[in-house]
Short mmCIF file of N, CA and C in Angstrom, two decimals:
data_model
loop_
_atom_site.label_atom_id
_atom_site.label_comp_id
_atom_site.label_asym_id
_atom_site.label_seq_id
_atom_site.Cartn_x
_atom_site.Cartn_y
_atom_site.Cartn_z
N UNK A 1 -9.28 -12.17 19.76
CA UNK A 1 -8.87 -12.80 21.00
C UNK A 1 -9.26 -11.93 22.18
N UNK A 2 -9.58 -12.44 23.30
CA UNK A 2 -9.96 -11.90 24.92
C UNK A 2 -8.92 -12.17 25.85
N UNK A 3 -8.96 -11.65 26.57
CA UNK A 3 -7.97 -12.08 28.07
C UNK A 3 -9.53 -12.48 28.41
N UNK A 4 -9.19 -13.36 29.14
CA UNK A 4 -10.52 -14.04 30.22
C UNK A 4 -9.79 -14.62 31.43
N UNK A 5 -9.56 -14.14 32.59
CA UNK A 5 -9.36 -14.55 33.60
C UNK A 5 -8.25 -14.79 33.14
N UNK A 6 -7.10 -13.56 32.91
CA UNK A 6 -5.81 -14.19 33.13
C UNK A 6 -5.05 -14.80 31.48
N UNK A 7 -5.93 -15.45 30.68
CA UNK A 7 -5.52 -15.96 29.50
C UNK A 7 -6.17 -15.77 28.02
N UNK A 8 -5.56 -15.77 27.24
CA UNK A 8 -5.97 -15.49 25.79
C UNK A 8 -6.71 -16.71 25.31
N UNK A 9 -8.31 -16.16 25.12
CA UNK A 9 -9.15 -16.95 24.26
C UNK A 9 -9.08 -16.89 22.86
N UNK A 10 -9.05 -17.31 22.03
CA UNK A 10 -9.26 -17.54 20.73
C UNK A 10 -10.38 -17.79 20.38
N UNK A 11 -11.33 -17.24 19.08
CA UNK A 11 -12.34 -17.70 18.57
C UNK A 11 -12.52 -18.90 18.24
N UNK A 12 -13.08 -19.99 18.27
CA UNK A 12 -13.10 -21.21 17.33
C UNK A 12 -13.35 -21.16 16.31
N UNK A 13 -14.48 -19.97 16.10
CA UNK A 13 -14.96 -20.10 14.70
C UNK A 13 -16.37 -21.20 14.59
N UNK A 14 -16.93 -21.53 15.92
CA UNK A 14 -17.75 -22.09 15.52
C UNK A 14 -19.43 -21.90 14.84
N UNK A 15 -19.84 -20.88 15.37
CA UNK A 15 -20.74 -20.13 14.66
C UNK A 15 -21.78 -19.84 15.76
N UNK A 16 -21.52 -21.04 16.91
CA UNK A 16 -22.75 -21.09 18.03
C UNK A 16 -23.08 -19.52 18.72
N UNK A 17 -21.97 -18.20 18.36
CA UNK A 17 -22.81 -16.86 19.05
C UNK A 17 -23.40 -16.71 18.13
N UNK A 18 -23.83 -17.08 16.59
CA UNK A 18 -24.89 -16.51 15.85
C UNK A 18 -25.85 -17.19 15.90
N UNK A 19 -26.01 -18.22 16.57
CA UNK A 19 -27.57 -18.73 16.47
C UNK A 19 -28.91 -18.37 16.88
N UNK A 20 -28.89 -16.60 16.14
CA UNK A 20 -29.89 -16.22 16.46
C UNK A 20 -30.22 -15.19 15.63
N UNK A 21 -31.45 -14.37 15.30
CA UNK A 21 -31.50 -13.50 14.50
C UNK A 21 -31.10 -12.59 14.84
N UNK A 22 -30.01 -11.59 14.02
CA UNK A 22 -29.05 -10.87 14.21
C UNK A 22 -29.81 -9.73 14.36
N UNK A 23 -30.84 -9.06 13.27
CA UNK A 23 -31.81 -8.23 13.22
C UNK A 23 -32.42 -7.72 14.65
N UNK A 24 -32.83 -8.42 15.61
CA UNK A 24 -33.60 -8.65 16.64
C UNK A 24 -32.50 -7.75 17.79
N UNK A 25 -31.27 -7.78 17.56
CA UNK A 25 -29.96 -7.44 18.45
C UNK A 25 -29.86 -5.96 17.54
N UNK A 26 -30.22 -5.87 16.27
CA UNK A 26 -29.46 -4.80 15.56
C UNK A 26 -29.98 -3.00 16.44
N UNK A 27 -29.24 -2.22 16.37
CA UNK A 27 -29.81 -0.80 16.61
C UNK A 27 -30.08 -0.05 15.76
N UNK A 28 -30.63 1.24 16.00
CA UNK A 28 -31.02 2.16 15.10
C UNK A 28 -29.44 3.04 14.55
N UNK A 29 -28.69 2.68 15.13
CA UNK A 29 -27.24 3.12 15.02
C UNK A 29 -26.50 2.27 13.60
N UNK A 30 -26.95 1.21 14.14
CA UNK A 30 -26.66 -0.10 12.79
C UNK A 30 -27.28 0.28 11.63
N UNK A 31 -28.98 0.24 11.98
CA UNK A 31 -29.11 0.64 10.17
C UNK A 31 -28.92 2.23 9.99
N UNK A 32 -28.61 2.93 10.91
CA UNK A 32 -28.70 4.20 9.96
C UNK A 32 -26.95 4.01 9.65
N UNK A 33 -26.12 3.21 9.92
CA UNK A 33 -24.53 2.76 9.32
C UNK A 33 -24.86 2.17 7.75
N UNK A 34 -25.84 1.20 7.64
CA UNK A 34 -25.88 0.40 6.75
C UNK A 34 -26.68 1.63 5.13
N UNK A 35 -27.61 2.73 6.09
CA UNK A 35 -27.91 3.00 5.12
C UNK A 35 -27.09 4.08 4.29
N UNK A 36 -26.59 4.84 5.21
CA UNK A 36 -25.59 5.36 4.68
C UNK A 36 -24.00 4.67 3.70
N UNK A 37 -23.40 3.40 4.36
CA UNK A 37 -22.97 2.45 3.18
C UNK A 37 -23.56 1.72 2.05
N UNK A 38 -24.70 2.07 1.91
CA UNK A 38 -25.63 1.77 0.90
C UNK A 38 -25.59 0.69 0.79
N UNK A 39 -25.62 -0.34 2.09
CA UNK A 39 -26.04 -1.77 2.46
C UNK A 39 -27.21 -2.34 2.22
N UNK A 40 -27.43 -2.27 1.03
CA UNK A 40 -28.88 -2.70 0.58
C UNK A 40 -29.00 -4.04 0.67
N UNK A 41 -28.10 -5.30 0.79
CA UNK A 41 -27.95 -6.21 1.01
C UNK A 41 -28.84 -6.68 2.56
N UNK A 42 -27.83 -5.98 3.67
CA UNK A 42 -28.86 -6.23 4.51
C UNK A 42 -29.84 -5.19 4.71
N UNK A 43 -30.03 -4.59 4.54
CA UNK A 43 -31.27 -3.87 4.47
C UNK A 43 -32.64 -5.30 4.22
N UNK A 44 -32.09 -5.07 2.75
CA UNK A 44 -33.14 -6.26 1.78
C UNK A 44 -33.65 -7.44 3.15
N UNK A 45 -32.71 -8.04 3.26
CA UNK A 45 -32.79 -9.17 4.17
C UNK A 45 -33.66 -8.79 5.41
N UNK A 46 -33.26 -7.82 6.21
CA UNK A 46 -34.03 -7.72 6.92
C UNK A 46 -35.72 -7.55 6.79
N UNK A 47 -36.08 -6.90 5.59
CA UNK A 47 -37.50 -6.58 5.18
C UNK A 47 -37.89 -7.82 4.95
N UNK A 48 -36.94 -8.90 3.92
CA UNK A 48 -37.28 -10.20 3.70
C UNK A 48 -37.54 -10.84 4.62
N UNK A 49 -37.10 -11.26 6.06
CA UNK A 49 -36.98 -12.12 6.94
C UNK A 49 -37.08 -11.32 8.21
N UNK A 50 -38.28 -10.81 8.71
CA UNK A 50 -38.71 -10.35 9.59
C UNK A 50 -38.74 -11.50 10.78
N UNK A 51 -38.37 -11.08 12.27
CA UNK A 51 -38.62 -12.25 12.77
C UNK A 51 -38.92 -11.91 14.45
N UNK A 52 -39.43 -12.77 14.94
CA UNK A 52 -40.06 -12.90 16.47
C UNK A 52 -39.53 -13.38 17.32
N UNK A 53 -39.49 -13.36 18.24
CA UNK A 53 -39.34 -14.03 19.49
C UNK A 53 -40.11 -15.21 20.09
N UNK A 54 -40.19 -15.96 19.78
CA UNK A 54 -41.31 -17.12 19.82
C UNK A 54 -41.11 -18.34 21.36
N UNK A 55 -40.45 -17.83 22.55
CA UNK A 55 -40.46 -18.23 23.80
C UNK A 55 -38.85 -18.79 23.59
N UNK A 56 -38.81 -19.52 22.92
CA UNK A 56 -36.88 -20.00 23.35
C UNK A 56 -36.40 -19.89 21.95
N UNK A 57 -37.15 -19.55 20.82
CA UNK A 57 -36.51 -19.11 19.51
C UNK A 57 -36.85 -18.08 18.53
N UNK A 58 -36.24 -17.76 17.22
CA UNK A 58 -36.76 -17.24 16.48
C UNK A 58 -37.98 -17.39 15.52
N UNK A 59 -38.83 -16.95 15.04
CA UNK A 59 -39.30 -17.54 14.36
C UNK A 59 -39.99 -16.17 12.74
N UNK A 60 -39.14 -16.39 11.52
CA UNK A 60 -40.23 -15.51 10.46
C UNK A 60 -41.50 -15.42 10.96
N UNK A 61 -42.00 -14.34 10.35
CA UNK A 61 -43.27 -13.35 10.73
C UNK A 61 -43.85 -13.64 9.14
N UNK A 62 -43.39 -13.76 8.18
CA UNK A 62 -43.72 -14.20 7.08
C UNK A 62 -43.77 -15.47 6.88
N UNK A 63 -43.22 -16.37 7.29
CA UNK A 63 -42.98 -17.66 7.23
C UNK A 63 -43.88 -18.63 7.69
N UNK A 64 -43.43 -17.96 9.47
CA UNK A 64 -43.48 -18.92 10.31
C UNK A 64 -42.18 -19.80 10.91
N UNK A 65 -41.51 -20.13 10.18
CA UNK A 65 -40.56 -20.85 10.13
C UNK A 65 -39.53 -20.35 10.97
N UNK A 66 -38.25 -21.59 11.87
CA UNK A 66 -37.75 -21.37 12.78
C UNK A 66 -36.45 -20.45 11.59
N UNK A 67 -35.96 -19.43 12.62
CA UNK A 67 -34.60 -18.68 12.17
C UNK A 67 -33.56 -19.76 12.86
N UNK A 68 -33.06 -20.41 12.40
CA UNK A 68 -32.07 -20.98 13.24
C UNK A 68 -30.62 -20.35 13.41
N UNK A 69 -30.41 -19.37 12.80
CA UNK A 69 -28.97 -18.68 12.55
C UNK A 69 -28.77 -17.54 11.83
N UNK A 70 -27.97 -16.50 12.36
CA UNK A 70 -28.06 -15.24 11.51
C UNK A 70 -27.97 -15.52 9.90
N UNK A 71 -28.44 -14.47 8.86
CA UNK A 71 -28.32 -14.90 7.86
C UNK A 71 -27.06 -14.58 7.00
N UNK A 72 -26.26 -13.73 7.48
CA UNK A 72 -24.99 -13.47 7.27
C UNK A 72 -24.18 -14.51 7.59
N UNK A 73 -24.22 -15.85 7.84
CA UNK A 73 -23.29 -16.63 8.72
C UNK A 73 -22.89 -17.53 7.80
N UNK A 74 -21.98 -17.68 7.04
CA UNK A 74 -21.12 -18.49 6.27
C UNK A 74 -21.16 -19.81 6.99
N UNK A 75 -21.91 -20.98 7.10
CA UNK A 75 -21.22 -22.35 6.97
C UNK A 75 -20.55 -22.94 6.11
N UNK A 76 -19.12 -23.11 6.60
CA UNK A 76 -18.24 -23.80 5.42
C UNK A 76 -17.01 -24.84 6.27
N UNK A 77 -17.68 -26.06 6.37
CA UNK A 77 -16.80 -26.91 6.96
C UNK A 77 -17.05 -27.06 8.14
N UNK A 78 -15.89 -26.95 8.99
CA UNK A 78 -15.87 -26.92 10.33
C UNK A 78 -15.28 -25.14 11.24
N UNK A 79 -15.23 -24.36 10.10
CA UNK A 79 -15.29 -23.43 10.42
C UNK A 79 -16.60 -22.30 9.82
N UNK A 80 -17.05 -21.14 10.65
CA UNK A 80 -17.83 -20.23 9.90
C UNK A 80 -17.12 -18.92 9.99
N UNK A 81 -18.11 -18.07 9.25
CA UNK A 81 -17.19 -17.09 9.01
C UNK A 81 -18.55 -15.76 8.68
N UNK A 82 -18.88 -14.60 9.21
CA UNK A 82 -19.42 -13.97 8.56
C UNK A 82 -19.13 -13.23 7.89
N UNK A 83 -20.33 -12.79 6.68
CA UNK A 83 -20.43 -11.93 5.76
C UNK A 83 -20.32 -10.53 5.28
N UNK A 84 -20.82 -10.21 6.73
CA UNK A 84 -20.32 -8.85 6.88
C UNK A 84 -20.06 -8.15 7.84
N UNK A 85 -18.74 -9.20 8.21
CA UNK A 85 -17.94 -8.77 9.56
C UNK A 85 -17.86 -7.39 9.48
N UNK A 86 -17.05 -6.65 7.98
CA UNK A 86 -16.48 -5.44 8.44
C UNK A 86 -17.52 -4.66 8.94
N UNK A 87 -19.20 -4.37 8.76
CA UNK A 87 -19.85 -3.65 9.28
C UNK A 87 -20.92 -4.35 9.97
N UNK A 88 -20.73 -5.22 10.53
CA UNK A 88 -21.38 -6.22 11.63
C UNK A 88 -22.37 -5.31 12.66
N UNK A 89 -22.83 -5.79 12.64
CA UNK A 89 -24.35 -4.91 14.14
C UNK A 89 -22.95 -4.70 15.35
N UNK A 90 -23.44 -3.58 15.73
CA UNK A 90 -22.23 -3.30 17.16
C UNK A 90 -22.47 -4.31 18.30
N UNK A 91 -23.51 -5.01 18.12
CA UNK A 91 -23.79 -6.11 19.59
C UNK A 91 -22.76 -7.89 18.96
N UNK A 92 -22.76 -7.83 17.79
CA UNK A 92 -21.63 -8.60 17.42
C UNK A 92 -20.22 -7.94 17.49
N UNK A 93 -19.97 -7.05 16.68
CA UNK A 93 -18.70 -6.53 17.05
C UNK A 93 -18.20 -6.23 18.64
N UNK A 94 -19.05 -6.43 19.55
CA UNK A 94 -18.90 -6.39 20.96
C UNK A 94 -18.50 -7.67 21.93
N UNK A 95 -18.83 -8.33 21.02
CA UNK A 95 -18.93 -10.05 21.71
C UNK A 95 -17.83 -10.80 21.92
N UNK A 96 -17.42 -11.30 23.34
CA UNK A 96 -16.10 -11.71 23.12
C UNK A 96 -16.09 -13.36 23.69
N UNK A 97 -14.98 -14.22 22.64
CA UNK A 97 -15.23 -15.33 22.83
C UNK A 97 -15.23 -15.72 24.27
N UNK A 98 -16.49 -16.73 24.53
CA UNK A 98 -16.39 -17.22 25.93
C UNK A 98 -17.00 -16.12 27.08
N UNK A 99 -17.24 -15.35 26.18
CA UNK A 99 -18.41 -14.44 27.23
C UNK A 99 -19.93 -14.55 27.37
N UNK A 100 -20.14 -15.50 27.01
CA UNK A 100 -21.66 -16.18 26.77
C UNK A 100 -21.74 -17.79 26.96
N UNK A 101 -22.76 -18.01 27.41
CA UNK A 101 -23.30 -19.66 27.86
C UNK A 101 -23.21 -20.13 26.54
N UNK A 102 -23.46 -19.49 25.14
CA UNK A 102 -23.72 -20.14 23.86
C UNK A 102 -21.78 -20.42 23.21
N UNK A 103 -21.05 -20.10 24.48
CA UNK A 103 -19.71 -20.15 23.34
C UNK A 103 -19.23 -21.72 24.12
N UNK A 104 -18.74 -22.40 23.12
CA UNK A 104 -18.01 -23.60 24.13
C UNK A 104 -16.91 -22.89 25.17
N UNK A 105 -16.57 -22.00 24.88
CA UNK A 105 -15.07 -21.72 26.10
C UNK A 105 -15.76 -20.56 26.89
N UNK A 106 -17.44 -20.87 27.30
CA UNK A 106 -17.80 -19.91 28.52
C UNK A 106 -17.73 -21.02 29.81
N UNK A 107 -17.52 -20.03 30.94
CA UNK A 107 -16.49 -20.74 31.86
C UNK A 107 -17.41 -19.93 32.92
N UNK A 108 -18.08 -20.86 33.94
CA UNK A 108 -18.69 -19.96 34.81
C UNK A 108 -17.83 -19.72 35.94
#
């Protein structure tokens, strides 16, 4: 939860701040976290799914193909949930609901 102007936001849970490759945001702070937790998981992923900046999206470098959403991002229902919140890139763990044009409760 955030104070935003006065009141407590709540996450929705909708997934719309990950719609993007997470990798692309990550630091050198992040993987040298991951390699030391012996996060080979994302490690892997990232080597797997290299990706670009392609004018208003992502796009694999192997592929081609659009990234439409981090790959850690649990769709399940009407809520999401990521995978690996507890050691999440610090530019996610930073993010607060409604502090971005991509959250429904950003409020100009």
């Amino acid at each position: 939860m955030k104070q935003h102007d006065g009141a407590v936001v709540e996450c929705m849970r909708c997934g719309r701040c990950c719609l993007a490759d997470m990798f692309a945001c990550a630091t050198e702070k992040d993987y040298d976290r991951w390699r030391r937790e012996g996060r080979d998981d994302i490690l892997g992923m990232r080597d797997a799914e290299s990706a670009m900046w392609a004018g208003d999206h992502f796009i694999s470098t192997k592929t081609g193909k659009y990234i439409r959403h981090c790959p850690f991002l649990s769709l399940g229902g009407e809520l999401c949930a990521c995978t690996i919140y507890e050691t999440r890139p610090d530019v996610c763990a930073a993010y607060r609901p409604g502090s971005s044009y991509l959250c429904p409760l950003f409020k100009k």
